[in-house]
PDB file of N, CA and C in Angstrom:
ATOM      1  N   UNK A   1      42.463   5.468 -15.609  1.00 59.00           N
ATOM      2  CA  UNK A   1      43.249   4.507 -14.883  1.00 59.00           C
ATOM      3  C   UNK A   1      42.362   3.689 -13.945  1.00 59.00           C
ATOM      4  N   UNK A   2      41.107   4.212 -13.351  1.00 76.00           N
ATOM      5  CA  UNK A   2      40.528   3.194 -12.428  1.00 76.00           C
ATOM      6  C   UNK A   2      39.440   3.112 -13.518  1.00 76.00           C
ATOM      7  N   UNK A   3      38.991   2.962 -14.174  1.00 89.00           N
ATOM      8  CA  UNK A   3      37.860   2.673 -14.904  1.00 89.00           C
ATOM      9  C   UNK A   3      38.145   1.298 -15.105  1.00 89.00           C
ATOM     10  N   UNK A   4      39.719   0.539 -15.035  1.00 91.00           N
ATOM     11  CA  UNK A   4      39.605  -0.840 -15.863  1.00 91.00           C
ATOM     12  C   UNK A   4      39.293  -1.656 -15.058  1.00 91.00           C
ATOM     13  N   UNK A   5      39.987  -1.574 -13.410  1.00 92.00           N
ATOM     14  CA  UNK A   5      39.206  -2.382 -12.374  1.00 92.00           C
ATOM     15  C   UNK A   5      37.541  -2.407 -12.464  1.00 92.00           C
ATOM     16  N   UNK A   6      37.049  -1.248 -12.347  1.00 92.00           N
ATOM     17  CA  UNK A   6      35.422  -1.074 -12.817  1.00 92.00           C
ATOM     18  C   UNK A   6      35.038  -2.097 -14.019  1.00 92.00           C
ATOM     19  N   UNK A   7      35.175  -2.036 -15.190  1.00 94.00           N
ATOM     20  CA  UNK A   7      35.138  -2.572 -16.609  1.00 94.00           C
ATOM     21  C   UNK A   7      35.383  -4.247 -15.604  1.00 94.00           C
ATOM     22  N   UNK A   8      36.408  -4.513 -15.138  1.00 95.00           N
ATOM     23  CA  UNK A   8      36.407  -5.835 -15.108  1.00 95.00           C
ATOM     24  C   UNK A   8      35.477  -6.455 -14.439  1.00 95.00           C
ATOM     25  N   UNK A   9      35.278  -5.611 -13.182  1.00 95.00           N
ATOM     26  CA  UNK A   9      34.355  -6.046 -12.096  1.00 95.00           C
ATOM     27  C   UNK A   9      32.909  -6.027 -12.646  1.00 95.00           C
ATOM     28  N   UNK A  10      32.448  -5.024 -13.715  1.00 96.00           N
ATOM     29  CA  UNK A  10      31.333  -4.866 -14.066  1.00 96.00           C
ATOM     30  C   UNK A  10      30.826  -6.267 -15.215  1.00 96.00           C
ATOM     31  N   UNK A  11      32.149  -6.687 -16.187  1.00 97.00           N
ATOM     32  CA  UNK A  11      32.111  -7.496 -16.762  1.00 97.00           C
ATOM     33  C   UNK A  11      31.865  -9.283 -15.695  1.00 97.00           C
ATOM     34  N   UNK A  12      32.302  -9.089 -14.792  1.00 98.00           N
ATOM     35  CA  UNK A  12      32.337 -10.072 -14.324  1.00 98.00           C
ATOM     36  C   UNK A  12      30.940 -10.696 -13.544  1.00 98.00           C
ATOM     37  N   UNK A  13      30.239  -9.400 -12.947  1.00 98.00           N
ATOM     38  CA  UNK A  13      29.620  -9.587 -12.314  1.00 98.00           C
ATOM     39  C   UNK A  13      28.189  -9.491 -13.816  1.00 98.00           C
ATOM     40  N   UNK A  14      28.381  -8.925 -14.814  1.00 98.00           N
ATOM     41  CA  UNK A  14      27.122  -9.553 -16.007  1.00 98.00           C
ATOM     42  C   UNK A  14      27.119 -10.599 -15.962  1.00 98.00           C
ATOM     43  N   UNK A  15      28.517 -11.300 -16.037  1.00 98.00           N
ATOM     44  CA  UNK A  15      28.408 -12.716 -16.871  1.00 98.00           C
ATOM     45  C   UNK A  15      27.626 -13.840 -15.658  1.00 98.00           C
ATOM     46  N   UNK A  16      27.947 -13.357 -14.706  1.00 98.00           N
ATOM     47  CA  UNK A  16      27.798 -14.139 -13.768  1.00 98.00           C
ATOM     48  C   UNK A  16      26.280 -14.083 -13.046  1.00 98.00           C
ATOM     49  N   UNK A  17      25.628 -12.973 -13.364  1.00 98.00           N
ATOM     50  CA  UNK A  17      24.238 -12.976 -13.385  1.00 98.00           C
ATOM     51  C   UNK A  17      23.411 -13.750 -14.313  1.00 98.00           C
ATOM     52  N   UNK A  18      23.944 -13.286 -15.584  1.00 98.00           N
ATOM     53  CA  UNK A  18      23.618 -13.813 -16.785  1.00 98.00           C
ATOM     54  C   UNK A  18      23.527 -15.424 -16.563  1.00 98.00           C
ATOM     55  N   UNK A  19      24.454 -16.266 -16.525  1.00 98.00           N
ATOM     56  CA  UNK A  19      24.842 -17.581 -16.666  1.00 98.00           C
ATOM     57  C   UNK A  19      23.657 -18.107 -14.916  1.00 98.00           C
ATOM     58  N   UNK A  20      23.668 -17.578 -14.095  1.00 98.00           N
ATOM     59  CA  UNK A  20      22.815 -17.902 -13.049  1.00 98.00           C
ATOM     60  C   UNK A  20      21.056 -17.520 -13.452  1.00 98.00           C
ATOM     61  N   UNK A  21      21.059 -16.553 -14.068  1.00 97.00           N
ATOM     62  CA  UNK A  21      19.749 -16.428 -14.483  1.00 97.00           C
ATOM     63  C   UNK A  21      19.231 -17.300 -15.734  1.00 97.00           C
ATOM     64  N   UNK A  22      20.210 -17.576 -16.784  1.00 98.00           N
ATOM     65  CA  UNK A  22      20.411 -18.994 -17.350  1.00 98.00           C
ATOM     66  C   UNK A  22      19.943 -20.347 -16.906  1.00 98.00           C
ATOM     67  N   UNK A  23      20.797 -20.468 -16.017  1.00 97.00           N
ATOM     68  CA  UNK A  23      20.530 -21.753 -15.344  1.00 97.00           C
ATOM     69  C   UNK A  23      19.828 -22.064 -14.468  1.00 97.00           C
ATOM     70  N   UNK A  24      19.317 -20.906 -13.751  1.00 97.00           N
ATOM     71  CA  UNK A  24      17.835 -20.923 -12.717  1.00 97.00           C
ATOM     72  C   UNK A  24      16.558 -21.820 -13.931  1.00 97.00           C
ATOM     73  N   UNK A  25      16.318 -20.866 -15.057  1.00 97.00           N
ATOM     74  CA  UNK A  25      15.591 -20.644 -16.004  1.00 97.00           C
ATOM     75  C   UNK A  25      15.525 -21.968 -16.730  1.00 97.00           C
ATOM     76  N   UNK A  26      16.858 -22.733 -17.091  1.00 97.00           N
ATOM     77  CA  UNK A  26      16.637 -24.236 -17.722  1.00 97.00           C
ATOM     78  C   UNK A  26      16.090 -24.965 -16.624  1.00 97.00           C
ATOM     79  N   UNK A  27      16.559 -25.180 -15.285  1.00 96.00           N
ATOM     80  CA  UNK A  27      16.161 -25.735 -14.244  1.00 96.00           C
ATOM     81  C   UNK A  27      14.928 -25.334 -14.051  1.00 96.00           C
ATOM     82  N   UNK A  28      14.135 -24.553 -14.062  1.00 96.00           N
ATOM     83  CA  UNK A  28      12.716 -24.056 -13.840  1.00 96.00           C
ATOM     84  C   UNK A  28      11.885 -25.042 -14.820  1.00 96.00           C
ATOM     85  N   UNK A  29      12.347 -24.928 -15.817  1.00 97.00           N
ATOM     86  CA  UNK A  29      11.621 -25.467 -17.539  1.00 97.00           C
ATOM     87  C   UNK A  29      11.853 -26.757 -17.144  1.00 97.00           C
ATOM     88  N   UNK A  30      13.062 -27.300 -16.927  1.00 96.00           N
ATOM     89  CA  UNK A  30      12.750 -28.834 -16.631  1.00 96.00           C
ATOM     90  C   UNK A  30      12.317 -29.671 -15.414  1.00 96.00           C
ATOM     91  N   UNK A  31      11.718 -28.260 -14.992  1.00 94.00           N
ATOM     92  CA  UNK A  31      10.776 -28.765 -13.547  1.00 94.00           C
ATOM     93  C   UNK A  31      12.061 -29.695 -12.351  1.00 94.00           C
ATOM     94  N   UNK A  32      13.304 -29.281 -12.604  1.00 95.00           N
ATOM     95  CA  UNK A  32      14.274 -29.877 -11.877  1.00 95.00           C
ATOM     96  C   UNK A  32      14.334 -29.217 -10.755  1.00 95.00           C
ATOM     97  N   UNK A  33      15.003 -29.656  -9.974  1.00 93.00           N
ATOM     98  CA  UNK A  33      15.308 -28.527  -8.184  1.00 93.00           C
ATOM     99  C   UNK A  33      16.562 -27.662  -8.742  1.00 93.00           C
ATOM    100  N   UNK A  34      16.226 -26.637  -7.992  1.00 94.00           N
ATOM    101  CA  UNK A  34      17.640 -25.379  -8.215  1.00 94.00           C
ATOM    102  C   UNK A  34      18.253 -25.960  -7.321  1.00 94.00           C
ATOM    103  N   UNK A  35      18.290 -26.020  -5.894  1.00 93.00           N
ATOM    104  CA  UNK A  35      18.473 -26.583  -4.884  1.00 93.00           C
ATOM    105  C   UNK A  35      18.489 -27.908  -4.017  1.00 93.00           C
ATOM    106  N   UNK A  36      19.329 -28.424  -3.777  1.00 92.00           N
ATOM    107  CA  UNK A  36      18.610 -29.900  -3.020  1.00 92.00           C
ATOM    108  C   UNK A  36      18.190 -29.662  -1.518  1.00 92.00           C
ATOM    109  N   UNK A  37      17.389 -30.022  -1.375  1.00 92.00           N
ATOM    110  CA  UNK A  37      16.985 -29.899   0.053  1.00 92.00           C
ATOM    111  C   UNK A  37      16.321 -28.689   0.625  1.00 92.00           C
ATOM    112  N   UNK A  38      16.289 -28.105  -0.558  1.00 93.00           N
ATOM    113  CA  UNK A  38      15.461 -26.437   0.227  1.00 93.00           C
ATOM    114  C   UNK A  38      14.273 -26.469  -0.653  1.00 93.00           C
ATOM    115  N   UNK A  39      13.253 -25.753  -0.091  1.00 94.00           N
ATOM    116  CA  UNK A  39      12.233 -25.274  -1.194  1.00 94.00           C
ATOM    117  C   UNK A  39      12.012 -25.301  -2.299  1.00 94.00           C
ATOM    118  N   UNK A  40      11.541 -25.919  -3.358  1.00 93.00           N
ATOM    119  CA  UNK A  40      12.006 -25.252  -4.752  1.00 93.00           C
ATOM    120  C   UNK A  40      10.947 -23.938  -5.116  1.00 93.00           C
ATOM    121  N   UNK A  41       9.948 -23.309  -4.224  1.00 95.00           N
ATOM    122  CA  UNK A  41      10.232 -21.599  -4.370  1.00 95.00           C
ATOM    123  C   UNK A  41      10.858 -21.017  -4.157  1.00 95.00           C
ATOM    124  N   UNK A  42      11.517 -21.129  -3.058  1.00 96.00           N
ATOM    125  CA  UNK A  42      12.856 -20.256  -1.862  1.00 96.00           C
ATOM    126  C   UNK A  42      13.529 -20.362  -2.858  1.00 96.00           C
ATOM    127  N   UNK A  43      14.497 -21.250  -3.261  1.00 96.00           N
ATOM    128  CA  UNK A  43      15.188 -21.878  -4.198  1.00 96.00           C
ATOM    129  C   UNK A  43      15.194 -21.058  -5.438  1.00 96.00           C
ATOM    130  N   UNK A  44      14.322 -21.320  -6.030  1.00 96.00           N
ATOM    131  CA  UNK A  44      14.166 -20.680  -7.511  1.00 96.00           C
ATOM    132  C   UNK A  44      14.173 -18.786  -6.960  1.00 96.00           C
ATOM    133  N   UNK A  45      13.628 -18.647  -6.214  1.00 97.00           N
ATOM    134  CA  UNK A  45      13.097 -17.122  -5.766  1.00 97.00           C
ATOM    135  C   UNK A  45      14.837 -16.339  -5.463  1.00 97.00           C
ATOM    136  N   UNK A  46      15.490 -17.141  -4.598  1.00 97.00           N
ATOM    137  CA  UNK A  46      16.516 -16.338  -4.128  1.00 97.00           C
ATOM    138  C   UNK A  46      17.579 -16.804  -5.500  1.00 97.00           C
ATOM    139  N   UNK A  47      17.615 -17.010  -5.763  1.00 97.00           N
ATOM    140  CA  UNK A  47      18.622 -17.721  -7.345  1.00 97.00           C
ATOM    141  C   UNK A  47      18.014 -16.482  -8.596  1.00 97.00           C
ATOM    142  N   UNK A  48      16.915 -16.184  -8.600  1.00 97.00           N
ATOM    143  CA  UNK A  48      16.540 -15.176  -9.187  1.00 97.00           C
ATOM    144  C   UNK A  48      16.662 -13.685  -8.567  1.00 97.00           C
ATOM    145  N   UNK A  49      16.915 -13.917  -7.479  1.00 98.00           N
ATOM    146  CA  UNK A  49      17.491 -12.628  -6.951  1.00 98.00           C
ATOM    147  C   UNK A  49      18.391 -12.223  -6.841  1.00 98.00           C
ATOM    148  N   UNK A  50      19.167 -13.026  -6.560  1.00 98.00           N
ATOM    149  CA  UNK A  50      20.664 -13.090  -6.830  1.00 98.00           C
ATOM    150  C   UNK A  50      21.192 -13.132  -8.083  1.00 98.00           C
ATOM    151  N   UNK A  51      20.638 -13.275  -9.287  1.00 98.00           N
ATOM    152  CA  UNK A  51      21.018 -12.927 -10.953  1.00 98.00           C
ATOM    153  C   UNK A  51      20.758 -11.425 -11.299  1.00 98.00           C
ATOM    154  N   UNK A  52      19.740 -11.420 -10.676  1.00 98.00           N
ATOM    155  CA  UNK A  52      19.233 -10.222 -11.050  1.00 98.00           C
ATOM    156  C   UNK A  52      20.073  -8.538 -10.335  1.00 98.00           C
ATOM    157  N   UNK A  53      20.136  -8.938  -8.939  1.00 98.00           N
ATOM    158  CA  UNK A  53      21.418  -8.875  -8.058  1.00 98.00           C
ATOM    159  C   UNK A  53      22.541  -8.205  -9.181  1.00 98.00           C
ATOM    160  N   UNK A  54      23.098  -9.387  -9.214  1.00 98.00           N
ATOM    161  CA  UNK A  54      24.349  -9.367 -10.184  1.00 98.00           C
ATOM    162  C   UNK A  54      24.677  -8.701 -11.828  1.00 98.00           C
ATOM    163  N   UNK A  55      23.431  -8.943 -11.889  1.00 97.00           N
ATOM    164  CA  UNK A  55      22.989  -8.302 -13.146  1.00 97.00           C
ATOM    165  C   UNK A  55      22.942  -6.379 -13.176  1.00 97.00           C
ATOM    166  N   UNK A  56      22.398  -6.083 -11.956  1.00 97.00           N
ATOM    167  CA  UNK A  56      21.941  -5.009 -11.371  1.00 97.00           C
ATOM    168  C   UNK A  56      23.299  -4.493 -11.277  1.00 97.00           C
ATOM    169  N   UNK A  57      23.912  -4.818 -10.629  1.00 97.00           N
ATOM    170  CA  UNK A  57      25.628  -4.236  -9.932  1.00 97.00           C
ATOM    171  C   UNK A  57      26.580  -4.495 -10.973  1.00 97.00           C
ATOM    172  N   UNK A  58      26.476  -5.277 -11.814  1.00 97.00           N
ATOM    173  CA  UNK A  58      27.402  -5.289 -12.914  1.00 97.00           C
ATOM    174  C   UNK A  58      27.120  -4.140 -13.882  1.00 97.00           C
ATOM    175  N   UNK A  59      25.756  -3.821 -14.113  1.00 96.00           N
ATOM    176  CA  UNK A  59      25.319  -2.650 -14.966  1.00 96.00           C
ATOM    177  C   UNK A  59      25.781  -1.290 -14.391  1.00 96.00           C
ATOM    178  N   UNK A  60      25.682  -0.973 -12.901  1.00 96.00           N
ATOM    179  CA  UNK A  60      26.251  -0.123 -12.126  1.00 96.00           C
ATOM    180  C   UNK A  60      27.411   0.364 -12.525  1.00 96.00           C
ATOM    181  N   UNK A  61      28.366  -0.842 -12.080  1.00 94.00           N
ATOM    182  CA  UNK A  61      29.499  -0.847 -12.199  1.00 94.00           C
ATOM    183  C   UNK A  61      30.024  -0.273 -13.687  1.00 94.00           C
ATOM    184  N   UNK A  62      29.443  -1.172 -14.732  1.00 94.00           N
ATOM    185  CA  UNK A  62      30.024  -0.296 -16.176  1.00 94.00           C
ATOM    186  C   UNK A  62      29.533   1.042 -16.028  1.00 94.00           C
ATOM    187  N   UNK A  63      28.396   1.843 -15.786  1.00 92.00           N
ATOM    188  CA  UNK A  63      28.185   3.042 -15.823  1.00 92.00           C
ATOM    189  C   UNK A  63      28.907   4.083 -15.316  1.00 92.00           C
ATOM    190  N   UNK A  64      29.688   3.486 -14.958  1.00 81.00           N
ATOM    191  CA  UNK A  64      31.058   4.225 -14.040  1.00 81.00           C
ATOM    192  C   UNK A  64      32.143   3.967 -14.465  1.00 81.00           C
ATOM    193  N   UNK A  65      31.918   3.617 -15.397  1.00 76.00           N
ATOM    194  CA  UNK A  65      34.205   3.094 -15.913  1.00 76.00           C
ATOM    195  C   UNK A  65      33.974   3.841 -16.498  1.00 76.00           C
TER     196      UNK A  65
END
């Protein structure tokens, strides 16, 4: 019975790493800004941390439903 909240949250939080680590990654390749106005290391650096982040806690999360 609580595993499906888990399952969802875990699903949610892949996709959402996934699709940010995605799009860090095209933006990197086309030498574009992740960010306007900030760094584009900071920028790229915390955007990759935050996928990875998400990526991290979504995997968590399924290991437990």
């Amino acid at each position: 019975m609580e595993s499906g909240p888990a399952i969802f949250a875990g699903t949610a939080f892949v996709l959402f790493g996934a699709a940010l680590l995605l799009w860090t990654a095209v933006r990197l390749r086309l030498r574009a800004p992740v960010a306007d106005g900030v760094s584009p290391v900071a920028s790229a650096a915390l955007s990759l941390l935050f996928a990875v982040a998400s990526l991290g806690g979504g995997i968590w999360c399924l290991g437990y439903a």
